[in-house]
Coordinates of C-alpha atoms and ligand atoms in Angstrom, one line a residue:
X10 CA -78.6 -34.3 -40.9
X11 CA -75.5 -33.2 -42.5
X12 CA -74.6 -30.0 -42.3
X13 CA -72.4 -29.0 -45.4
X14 CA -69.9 -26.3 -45.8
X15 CA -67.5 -24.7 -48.8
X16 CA -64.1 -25.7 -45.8
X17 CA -64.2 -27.2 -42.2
X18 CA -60.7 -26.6 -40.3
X19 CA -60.0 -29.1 -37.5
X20 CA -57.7 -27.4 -34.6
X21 CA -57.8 -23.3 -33.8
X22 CA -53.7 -23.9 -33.4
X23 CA -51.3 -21.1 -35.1
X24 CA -53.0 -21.6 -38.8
X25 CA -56.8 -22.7 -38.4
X26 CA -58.0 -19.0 -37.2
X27 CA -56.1 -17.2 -39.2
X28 CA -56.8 -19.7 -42.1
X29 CA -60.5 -19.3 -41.5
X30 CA -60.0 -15.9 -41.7
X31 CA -58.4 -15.5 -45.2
X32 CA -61.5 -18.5 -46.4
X33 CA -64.3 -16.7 -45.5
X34 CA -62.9 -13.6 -46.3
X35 CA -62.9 -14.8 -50.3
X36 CA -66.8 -16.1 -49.6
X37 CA -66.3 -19.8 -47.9
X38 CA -68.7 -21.0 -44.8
X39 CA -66.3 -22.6 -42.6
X40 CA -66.8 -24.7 -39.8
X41 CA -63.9 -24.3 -37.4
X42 CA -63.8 -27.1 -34.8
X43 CA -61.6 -26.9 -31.8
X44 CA -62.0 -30.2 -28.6
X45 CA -60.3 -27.9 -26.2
X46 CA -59.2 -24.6 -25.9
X47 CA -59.0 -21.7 -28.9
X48 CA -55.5 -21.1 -30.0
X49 CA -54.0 -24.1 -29.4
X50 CA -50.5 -25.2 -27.5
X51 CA -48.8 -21.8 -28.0
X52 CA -51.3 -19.4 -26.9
X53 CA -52.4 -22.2 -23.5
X54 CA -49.7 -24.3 -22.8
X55 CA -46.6 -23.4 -25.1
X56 CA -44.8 -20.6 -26.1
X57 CA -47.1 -17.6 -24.0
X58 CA -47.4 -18.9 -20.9
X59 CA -43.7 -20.0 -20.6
X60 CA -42.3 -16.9 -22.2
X61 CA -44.4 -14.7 -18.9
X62 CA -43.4 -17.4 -16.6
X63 CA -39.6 -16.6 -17.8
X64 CA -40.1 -12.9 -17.5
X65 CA -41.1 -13.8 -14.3
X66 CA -38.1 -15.9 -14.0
X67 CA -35.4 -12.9 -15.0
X68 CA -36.7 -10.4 -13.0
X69 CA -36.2 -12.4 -10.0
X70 CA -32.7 -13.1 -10.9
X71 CA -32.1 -9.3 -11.8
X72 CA -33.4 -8.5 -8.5
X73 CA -31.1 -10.9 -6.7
X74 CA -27.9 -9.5 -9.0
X75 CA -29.2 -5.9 -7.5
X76 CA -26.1 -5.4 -5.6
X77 CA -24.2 -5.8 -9.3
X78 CA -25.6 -2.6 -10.4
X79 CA -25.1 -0.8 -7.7
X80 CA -28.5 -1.3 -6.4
X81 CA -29.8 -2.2 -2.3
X82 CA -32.9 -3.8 -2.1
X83 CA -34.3 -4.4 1.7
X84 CA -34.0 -7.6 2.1
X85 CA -34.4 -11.1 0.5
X86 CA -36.1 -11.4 -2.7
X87 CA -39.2 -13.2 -3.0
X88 CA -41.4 -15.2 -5.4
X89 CA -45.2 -15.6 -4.9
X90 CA -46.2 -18.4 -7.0
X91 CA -49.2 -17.5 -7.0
X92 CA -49.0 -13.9 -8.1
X93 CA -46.5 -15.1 -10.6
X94 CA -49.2 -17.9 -11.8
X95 CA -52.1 -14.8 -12.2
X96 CA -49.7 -12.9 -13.9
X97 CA -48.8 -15.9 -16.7
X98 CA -52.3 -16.9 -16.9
X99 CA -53.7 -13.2 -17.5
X100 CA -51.1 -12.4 -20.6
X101 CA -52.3 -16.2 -21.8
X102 CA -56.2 -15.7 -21.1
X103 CA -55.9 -12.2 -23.0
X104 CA -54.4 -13.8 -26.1
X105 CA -57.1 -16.5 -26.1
X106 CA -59.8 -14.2 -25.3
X107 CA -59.0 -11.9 -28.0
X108 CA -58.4 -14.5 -30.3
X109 CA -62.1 -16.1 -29.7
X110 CA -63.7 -12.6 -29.9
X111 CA -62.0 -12.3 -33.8
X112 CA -63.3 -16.0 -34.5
X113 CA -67.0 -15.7 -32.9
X114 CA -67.4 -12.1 -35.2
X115 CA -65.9 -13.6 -38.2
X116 CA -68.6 -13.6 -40.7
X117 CA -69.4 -17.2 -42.1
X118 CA -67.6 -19.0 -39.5
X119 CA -69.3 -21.7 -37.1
X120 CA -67.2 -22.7 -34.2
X121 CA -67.9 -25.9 -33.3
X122 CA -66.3 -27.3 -29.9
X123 CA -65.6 -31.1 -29.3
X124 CA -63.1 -33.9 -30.8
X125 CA -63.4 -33.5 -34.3
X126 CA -63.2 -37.1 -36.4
X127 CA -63.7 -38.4 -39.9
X128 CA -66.4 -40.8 -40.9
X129 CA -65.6 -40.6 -44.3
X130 CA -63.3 -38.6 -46.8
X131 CA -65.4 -35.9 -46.5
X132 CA -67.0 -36.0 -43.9
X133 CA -66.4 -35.0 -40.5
X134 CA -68.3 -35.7 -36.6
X135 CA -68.3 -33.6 -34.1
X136 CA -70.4 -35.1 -31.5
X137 CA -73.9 -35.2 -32.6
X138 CA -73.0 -33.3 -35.4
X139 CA -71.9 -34.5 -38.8
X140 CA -69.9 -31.7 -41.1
X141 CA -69.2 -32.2 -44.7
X142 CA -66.9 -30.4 -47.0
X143 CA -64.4 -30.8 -49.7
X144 CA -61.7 -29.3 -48.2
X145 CA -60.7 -30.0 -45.3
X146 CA -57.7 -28.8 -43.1
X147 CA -56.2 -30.3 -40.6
X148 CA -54.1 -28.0 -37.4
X149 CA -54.4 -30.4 -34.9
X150 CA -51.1 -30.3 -33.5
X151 CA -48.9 -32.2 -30.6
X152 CA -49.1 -33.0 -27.3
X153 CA -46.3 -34.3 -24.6
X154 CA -44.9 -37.6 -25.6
X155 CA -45.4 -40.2 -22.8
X156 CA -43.4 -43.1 -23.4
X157 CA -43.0 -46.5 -22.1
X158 CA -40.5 -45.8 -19.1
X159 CA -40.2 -48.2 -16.0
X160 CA -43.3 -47.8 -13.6
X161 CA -43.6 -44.4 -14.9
X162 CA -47.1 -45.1 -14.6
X163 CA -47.0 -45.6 -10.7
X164 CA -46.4 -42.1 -10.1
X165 CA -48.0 -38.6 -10.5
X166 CA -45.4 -37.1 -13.0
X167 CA -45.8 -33.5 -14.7
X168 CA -45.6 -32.7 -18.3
X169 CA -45.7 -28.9 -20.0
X170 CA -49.3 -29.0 -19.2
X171 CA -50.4 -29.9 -15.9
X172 CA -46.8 -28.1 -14.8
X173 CA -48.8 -24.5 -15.8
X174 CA -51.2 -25.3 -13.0
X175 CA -48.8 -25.3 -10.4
X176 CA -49.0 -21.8 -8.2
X177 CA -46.6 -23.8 -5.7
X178 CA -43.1 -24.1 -5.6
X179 CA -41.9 -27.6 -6.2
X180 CA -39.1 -28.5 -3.4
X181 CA -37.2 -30.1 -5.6
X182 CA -38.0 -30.5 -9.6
X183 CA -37.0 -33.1 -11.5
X184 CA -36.9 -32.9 -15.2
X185 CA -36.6 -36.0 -17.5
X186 CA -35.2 -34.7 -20.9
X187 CA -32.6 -32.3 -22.0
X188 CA -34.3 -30.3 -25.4
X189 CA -35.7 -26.9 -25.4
X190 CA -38.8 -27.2 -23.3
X191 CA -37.0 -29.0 -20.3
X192 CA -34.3 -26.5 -20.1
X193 CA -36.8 -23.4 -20.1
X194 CA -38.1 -24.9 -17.3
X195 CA -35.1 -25.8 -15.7
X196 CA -34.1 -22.6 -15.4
X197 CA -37.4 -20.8 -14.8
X198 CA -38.0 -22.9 -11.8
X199 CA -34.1 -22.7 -10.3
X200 CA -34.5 -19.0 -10.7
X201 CA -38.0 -19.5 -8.7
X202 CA -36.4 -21.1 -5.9
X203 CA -36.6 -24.7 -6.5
X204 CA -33.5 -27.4 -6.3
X205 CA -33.6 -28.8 -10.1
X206 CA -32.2 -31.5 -11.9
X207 CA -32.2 -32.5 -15.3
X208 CA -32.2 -35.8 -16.8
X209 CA -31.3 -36.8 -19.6
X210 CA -30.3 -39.8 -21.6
X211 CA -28.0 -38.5 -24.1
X212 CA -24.8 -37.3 -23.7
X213 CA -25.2 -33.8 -23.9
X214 CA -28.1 -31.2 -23.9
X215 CA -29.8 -29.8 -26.8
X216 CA -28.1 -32.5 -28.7
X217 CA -29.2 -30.9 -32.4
X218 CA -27.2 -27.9 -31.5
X219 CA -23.3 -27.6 -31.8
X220 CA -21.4 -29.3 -28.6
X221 CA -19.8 -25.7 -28.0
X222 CA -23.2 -24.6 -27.9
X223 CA -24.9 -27.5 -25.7
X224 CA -21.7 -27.5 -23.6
X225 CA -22.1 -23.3 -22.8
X226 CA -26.0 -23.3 -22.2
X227 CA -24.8 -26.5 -19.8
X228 CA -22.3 -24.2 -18.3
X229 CA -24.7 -21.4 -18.0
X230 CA -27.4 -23.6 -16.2
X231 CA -24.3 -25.2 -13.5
X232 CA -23.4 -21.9 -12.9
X233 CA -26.9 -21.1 -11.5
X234 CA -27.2 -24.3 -9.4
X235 CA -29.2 -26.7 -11.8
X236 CA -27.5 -30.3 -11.5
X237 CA -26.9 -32.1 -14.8
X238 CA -27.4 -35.7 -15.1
X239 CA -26.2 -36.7 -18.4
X240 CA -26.0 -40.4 -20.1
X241 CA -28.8 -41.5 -17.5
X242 CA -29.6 -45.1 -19.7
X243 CA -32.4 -46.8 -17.5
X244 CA -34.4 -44.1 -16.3
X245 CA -37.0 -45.3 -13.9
X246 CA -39.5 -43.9 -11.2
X247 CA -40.7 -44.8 -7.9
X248 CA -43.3 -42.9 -5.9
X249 CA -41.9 -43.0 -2.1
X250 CA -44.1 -40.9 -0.3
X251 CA -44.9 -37.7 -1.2
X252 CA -41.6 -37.7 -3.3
X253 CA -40.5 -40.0 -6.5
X254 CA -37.4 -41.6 -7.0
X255 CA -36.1 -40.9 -10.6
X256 CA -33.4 -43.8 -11.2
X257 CA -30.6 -42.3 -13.1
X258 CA -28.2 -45.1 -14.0
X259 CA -26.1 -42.5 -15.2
X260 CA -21.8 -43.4 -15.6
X261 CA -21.3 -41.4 -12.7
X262 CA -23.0 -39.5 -9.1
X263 CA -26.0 -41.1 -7.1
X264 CA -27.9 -43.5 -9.0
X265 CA -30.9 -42.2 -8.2
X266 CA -32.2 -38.5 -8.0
X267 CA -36.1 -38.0 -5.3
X268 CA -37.7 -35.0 -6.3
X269 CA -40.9 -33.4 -4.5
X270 CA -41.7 -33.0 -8.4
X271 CA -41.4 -34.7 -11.4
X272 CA -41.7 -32.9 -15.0
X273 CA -41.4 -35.3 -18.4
X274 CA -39.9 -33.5 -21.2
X275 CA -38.6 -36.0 -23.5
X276 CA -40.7 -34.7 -27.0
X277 CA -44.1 -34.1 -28.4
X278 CA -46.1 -36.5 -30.7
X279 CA -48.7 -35.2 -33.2
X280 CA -52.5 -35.3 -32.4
X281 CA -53.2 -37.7 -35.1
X282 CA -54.2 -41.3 -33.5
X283 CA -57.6 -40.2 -32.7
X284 CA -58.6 -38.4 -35.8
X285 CA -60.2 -41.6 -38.2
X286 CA -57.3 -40.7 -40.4
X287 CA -57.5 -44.0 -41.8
X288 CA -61.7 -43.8 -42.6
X289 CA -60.4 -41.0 -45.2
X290 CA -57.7 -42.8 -46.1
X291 CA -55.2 -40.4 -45.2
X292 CA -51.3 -41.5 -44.9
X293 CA -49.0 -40.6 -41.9
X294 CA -45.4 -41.9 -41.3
X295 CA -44.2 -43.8 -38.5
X296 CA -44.1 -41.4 -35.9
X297 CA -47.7 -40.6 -37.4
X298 CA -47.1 -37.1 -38.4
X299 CA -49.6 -36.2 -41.9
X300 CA -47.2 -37.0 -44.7
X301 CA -47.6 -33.4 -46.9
X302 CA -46.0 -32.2 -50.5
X303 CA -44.3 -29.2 -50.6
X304 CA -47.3 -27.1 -50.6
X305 CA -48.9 -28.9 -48.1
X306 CA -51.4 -30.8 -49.4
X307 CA -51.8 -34.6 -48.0
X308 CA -52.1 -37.8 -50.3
X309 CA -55.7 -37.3 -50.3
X310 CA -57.2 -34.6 -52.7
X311 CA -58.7 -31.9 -50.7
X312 CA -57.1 -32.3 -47.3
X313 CA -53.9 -30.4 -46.3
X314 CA -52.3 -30.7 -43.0
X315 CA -50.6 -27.6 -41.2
X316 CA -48.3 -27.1 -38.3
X317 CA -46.6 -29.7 -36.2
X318 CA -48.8 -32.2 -37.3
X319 CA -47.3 -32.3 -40.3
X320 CA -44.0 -33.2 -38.9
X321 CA -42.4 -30.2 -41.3
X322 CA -42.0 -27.9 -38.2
X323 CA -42.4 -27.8 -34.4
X324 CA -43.1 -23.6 -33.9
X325 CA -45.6 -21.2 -34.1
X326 CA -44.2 -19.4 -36.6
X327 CA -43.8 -22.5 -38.8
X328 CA -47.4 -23.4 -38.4
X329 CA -48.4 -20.1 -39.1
X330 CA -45.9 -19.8 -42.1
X331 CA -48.4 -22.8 -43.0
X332 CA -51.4 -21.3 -43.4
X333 CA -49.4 -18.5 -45.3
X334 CA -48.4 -20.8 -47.9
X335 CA -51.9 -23.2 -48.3
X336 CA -53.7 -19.4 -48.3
X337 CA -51.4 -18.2 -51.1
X338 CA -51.4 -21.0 -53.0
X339 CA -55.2 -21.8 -52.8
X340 CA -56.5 -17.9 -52.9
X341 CA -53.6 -15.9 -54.4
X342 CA -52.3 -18.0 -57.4
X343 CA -48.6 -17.2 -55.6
X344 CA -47.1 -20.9 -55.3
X345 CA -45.1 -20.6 -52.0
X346 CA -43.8 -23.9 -50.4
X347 CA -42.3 -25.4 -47.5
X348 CA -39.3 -25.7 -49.3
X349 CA -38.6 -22.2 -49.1
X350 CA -38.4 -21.9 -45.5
X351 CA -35.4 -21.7 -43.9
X352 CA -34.8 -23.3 -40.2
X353 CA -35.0 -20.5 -37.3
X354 CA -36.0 -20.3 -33.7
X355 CA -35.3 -19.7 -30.6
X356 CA -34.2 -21.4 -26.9
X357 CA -35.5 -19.3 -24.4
X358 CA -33.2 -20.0 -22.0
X359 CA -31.2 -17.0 -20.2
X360 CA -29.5 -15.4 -21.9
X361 CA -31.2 -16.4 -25.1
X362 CA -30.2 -19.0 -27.9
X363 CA -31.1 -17.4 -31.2
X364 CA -31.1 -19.9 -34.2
X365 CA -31.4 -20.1 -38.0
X366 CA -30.1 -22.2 -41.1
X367 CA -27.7 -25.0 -40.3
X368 CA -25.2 -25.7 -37.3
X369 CA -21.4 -26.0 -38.2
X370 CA -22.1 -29.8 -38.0
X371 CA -24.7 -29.9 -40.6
X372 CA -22.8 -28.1 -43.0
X373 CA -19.9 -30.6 -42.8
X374 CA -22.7 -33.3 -42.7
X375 CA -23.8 -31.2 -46.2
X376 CA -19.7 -31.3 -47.3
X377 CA -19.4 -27.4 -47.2
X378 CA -16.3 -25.9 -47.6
X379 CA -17.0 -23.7 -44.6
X380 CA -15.4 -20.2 -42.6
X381 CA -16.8 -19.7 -38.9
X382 CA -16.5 -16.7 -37.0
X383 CA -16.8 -16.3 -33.4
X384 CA -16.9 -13.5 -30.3
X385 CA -17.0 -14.7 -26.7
X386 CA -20.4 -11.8 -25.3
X387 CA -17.5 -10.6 -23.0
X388 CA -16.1 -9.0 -26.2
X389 CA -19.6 -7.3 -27.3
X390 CA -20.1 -3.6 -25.7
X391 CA -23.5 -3.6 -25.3
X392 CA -23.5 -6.9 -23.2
X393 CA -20.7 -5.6 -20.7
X394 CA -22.4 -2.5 -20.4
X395 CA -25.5 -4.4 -19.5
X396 CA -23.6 -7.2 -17.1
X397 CA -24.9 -9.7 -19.2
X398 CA -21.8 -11.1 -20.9
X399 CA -22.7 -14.8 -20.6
X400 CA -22.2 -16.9 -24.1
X401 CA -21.0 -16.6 -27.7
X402 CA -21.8 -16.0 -31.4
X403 CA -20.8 -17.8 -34.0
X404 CA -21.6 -17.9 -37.8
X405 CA -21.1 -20.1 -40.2
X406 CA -20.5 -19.5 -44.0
X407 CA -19.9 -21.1 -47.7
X408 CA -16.4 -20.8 -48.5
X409 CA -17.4 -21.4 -51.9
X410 CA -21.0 -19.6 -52.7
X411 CA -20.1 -17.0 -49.8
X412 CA -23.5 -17.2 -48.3
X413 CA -24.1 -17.3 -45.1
X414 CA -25.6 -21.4 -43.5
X415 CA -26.1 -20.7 -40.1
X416 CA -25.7 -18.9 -36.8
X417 CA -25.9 -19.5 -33.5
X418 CA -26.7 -16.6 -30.7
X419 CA -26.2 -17.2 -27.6
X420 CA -26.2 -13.9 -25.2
X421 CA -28.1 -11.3 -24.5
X422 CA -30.4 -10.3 -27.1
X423 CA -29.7 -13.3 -29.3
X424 CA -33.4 -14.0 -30.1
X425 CA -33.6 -10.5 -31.6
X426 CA -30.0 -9.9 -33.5
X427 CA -30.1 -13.2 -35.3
X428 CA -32.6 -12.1 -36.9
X429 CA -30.5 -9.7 -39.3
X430 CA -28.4 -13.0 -40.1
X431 CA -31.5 -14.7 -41.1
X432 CA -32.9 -11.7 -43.3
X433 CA -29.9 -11.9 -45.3
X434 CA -29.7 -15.8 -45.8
X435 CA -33.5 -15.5 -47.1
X436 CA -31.9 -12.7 -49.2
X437 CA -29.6 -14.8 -50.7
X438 CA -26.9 -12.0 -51.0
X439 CA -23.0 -13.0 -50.3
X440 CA -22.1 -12.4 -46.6
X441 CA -20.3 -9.3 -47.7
X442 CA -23.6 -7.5 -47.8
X443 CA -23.9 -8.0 -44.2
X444 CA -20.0 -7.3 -43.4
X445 CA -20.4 -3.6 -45.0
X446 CA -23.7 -2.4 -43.0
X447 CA -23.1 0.0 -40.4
X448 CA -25.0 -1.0 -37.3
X449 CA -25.8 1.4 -34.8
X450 CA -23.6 1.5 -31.4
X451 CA -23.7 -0.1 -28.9
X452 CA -25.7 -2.8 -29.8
X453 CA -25.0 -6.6 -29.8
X454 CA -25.9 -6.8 -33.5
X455 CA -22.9 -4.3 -34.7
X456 CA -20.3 -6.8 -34.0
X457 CA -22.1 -9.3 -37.0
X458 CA -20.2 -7.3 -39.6
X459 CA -16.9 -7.3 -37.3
X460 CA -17.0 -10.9 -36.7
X461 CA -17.9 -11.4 -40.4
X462 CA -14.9 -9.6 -41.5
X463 CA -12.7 -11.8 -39.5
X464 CA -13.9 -15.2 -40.7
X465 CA -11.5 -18.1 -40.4
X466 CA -11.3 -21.3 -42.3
X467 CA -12.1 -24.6 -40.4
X468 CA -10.5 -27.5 -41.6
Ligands
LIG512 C1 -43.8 -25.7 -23.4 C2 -43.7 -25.3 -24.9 C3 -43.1 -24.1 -25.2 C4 -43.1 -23.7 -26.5 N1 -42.5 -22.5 -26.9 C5 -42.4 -22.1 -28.2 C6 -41.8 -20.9 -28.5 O1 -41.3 -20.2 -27.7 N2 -41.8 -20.5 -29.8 C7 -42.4 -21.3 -30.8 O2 -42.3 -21.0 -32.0 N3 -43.0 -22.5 -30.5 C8 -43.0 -22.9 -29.2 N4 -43.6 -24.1 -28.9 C9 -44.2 -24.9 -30.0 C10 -45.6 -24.3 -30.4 O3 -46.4 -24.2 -29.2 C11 -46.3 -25.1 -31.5 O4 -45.3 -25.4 -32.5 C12 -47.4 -24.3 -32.0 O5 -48.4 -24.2 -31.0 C13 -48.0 -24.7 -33.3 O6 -49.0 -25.7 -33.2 P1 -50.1 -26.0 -34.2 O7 -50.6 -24.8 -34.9 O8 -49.5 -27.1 -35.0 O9 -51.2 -26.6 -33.3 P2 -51.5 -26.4 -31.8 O10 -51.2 -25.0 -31.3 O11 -51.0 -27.5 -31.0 O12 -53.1 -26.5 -31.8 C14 -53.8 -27.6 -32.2 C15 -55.2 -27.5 -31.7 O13 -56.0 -28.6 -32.3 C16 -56.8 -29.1 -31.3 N5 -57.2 -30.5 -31.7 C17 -56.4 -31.5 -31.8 N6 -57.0 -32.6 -32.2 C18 -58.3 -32.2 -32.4 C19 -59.5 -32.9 -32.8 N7 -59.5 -34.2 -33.2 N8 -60.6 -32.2 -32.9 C20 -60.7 -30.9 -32.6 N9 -59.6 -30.2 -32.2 C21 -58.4 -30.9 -32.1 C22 -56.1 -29.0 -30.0 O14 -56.9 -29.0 -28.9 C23 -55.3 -27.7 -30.2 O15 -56.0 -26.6 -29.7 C24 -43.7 -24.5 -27.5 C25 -44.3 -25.7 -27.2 C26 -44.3 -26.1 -25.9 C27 -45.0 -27.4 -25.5

């Protein structure tokens, strides 16, 4: 029999629960159905558990700069994996926990748990259970791309999953891939104890940043011990013992690198191969990410797609700037789109990467007649008195419109501070708004005004 509801959500990721939420709020029955576990990669696997493991991370490496400070501590300092493990999967645990308690009160909702697949444009299995509605959302998210390497599938390699069940040290931890996930782990498990090495195929880290910026977070990492193979062409894997053998063909060094420990961080890929896309006819590019308009809606009436499955973002806050806009345009006749969303986030590297709007590169991609400014961290108060004078800021603006494109933070505090820069670009206000606030001392964010008033050209 099938059971028939006003909106069935596939995926409790960043914008199913709160989605379901705002539906049965206006009077829908929803059916929320979630395979695995209730708020998705961020809240089990993503962006929680790693930012506690890193917490984790700094405070071992404050307590090993102790003497910097003018502190003693008795002794060596040590890490109990296991206690660090309890602690990351007690913050994650209470996040999901509270999450499921909202969902399993919310009036009008039915969780249903398994893989969720259509049979037909509008309807939807679960199981034994057939669900039918005619709107349909899809939040199913990404998981860690796996792809074709030599013999990778001889040996027992890690990805951002299986790597948050280890309450061990690895001996030595190899990471294949240079982006944002790989380096967050790079450094949280160096700063653990482990020997690390990073793979990756491309000439320089974090390759969609600026090369200042790839080449400081590169000299950051050095500087704590993490090796760096770059241009490694043919990677490959061997399993020799209890260790595997990570070819490297890289232009220079050993050509190969034998970890205890293996972690693949090379990209995600969407969640979209097993849902019977094509039953309802539904269209996905190449990569087979949900191809979506502006206000999210897919090529088949009644079905929108949210989060990274749409291919339009790769965050939480992006997925859940999702759900803001298919809630406001379906429930609050306010027509908010995807268009309107300007690029932000965050490496959590330490110190901290903060991001938004484009990198000097993009706007001379974009032909922008462009000013930069820069400080070194050594020149910012508030990171001297803190000893944390590691990295640079740098903003980019319109020579011609005088708005601010881009900046990029990296230093202490960075995640937080660029967040002023990004308040005024969604603003739209000329730069010189920004220049003439007085910012409260010492912070890192009142040099933005002082490094705005000295903006250069760049030819
Ligand atoms: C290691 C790591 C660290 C990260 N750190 C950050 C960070 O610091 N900041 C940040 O903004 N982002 C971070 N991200 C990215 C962030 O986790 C995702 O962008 C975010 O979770 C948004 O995902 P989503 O809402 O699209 O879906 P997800 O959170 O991926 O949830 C999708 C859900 O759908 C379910 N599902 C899939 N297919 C089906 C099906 N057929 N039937 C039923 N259920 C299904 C899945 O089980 C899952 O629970 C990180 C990611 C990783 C991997």
């Amino acid at each position: 029999m099938i059971k028939t509801f006003d909106a069935i959500v596939i995926g409790a990721g960043q914008a199913g629960p709160s989605l379901a939420g705002r539906l049965t709020g206006a009077g829908m029955s929803v059916a929320l159905i979630e395979r695995k576990l209730i708020g998705g990669t961020c809240v089990n696997t993503g962006c929680t558990p790693t930012k506690t493991l890193i917490a984790s991370a700094y405070a071992a490496q404050m307590a090993r700069r102790a003497s910097d400070y003018g502190l003693t501590i008795g002794g060596a300092v040590g890490v109990d994996m296991k206690r660090v493990k309890a602690r990351k999967d007690a913050v994650s645990g209470n996040s999901r926990t509270g999450l499921e308690t909202w969902l399993k009160r919310m009036a009008n909702c039915t969780i249903y748990e398994g893989h969720a697949r259509f049979e037909t444009l509008h309807d939807v299995r679960v199981g034994e259970e057939l669900l039918s509605a005619d709107r349909i959302f899809l939040n199913v998210g990404g998981r860690a791309l796996v792809p074709d390497m030599a013999r990778l599938d001889q040996v027992n390699f890690l990805t951002n999953t299986s790597m948050l069940d280890l309450d061990v040290l690895p001996r030595h931890l190899v990471i294949v891939g240079g982006g944002y996930v790989a380096l967050e782990f790079a450094q949280m498990y160096r700063r653990f104890g482990s020997e690390v090495t990073v793979v990756e195929k491309g000439p320089r880290l974090i390759q969609r940043e600026d090369e200042e910026v790839s080449a400081a977070v590169q000299d950051i990492l050095e500087a704590e011990g993490i090796r760096i193979r770059l241009r490694a062409e043919c990677i490959s894997f061997a399993q020799l013992g209890a260790d595997i053998a990570v070819g490297v063909d890289c232009e220079s060094g050993d050509r190969e690198v034998v970890g205890s420990h293996v972690l693949l961080a090379v990209g995600r890929r969407p969640n979209t191969d097993d849902l019977g896309l094509e039953r309802a006819g539904i269209e996905t590019d190449k990569l087979g990410y949900i191809m979506v308009d502006d206000q999210l809606r897919t090529n088949v009436p009644g079905v929108w797609a949210l989060g990274d499955c749409n291919g339009k973002g790769a965050f939480t806050h992006t997925s859940y700037n999702d759900f803001e806009i298919v809630a406001a345009n379906l429930l609050d006749g306010d027509r908010r789109r995807v268009s309107d969303r300007l690029p932000a986030y965050a490496l959590y590297v330490d110190p901290p990467l903060g991001r938004a709007g484009m990198t000097e590169a993009e706007a001379r991609h974009f032909g922008k007649r462009i000013l930069v400014g820069t400080r070194p961290m050594t020149r910012v108060a508030r990171a001297i008195e803190k000893g944390e004078t590691q990295g640079f800021i740098k903003i980019v603006v319109d020579a011609d419109t005088q708005e601010i494109l881009g900046a990029a933070i990296l230093g202490v505090g960075g995640d937080e501070v660029v967040h002023g820069i990004l308040d005024i670009m969604y603003a739209k206000v000329p730069y010189t708004t920004l220049q003439r606030a007085v910012h409260i001392h010492p912070t890192v964010s009142e040099l933005i005004p002082t490094i705005l008033a000295e903006l250069k050209p760049r030819p």
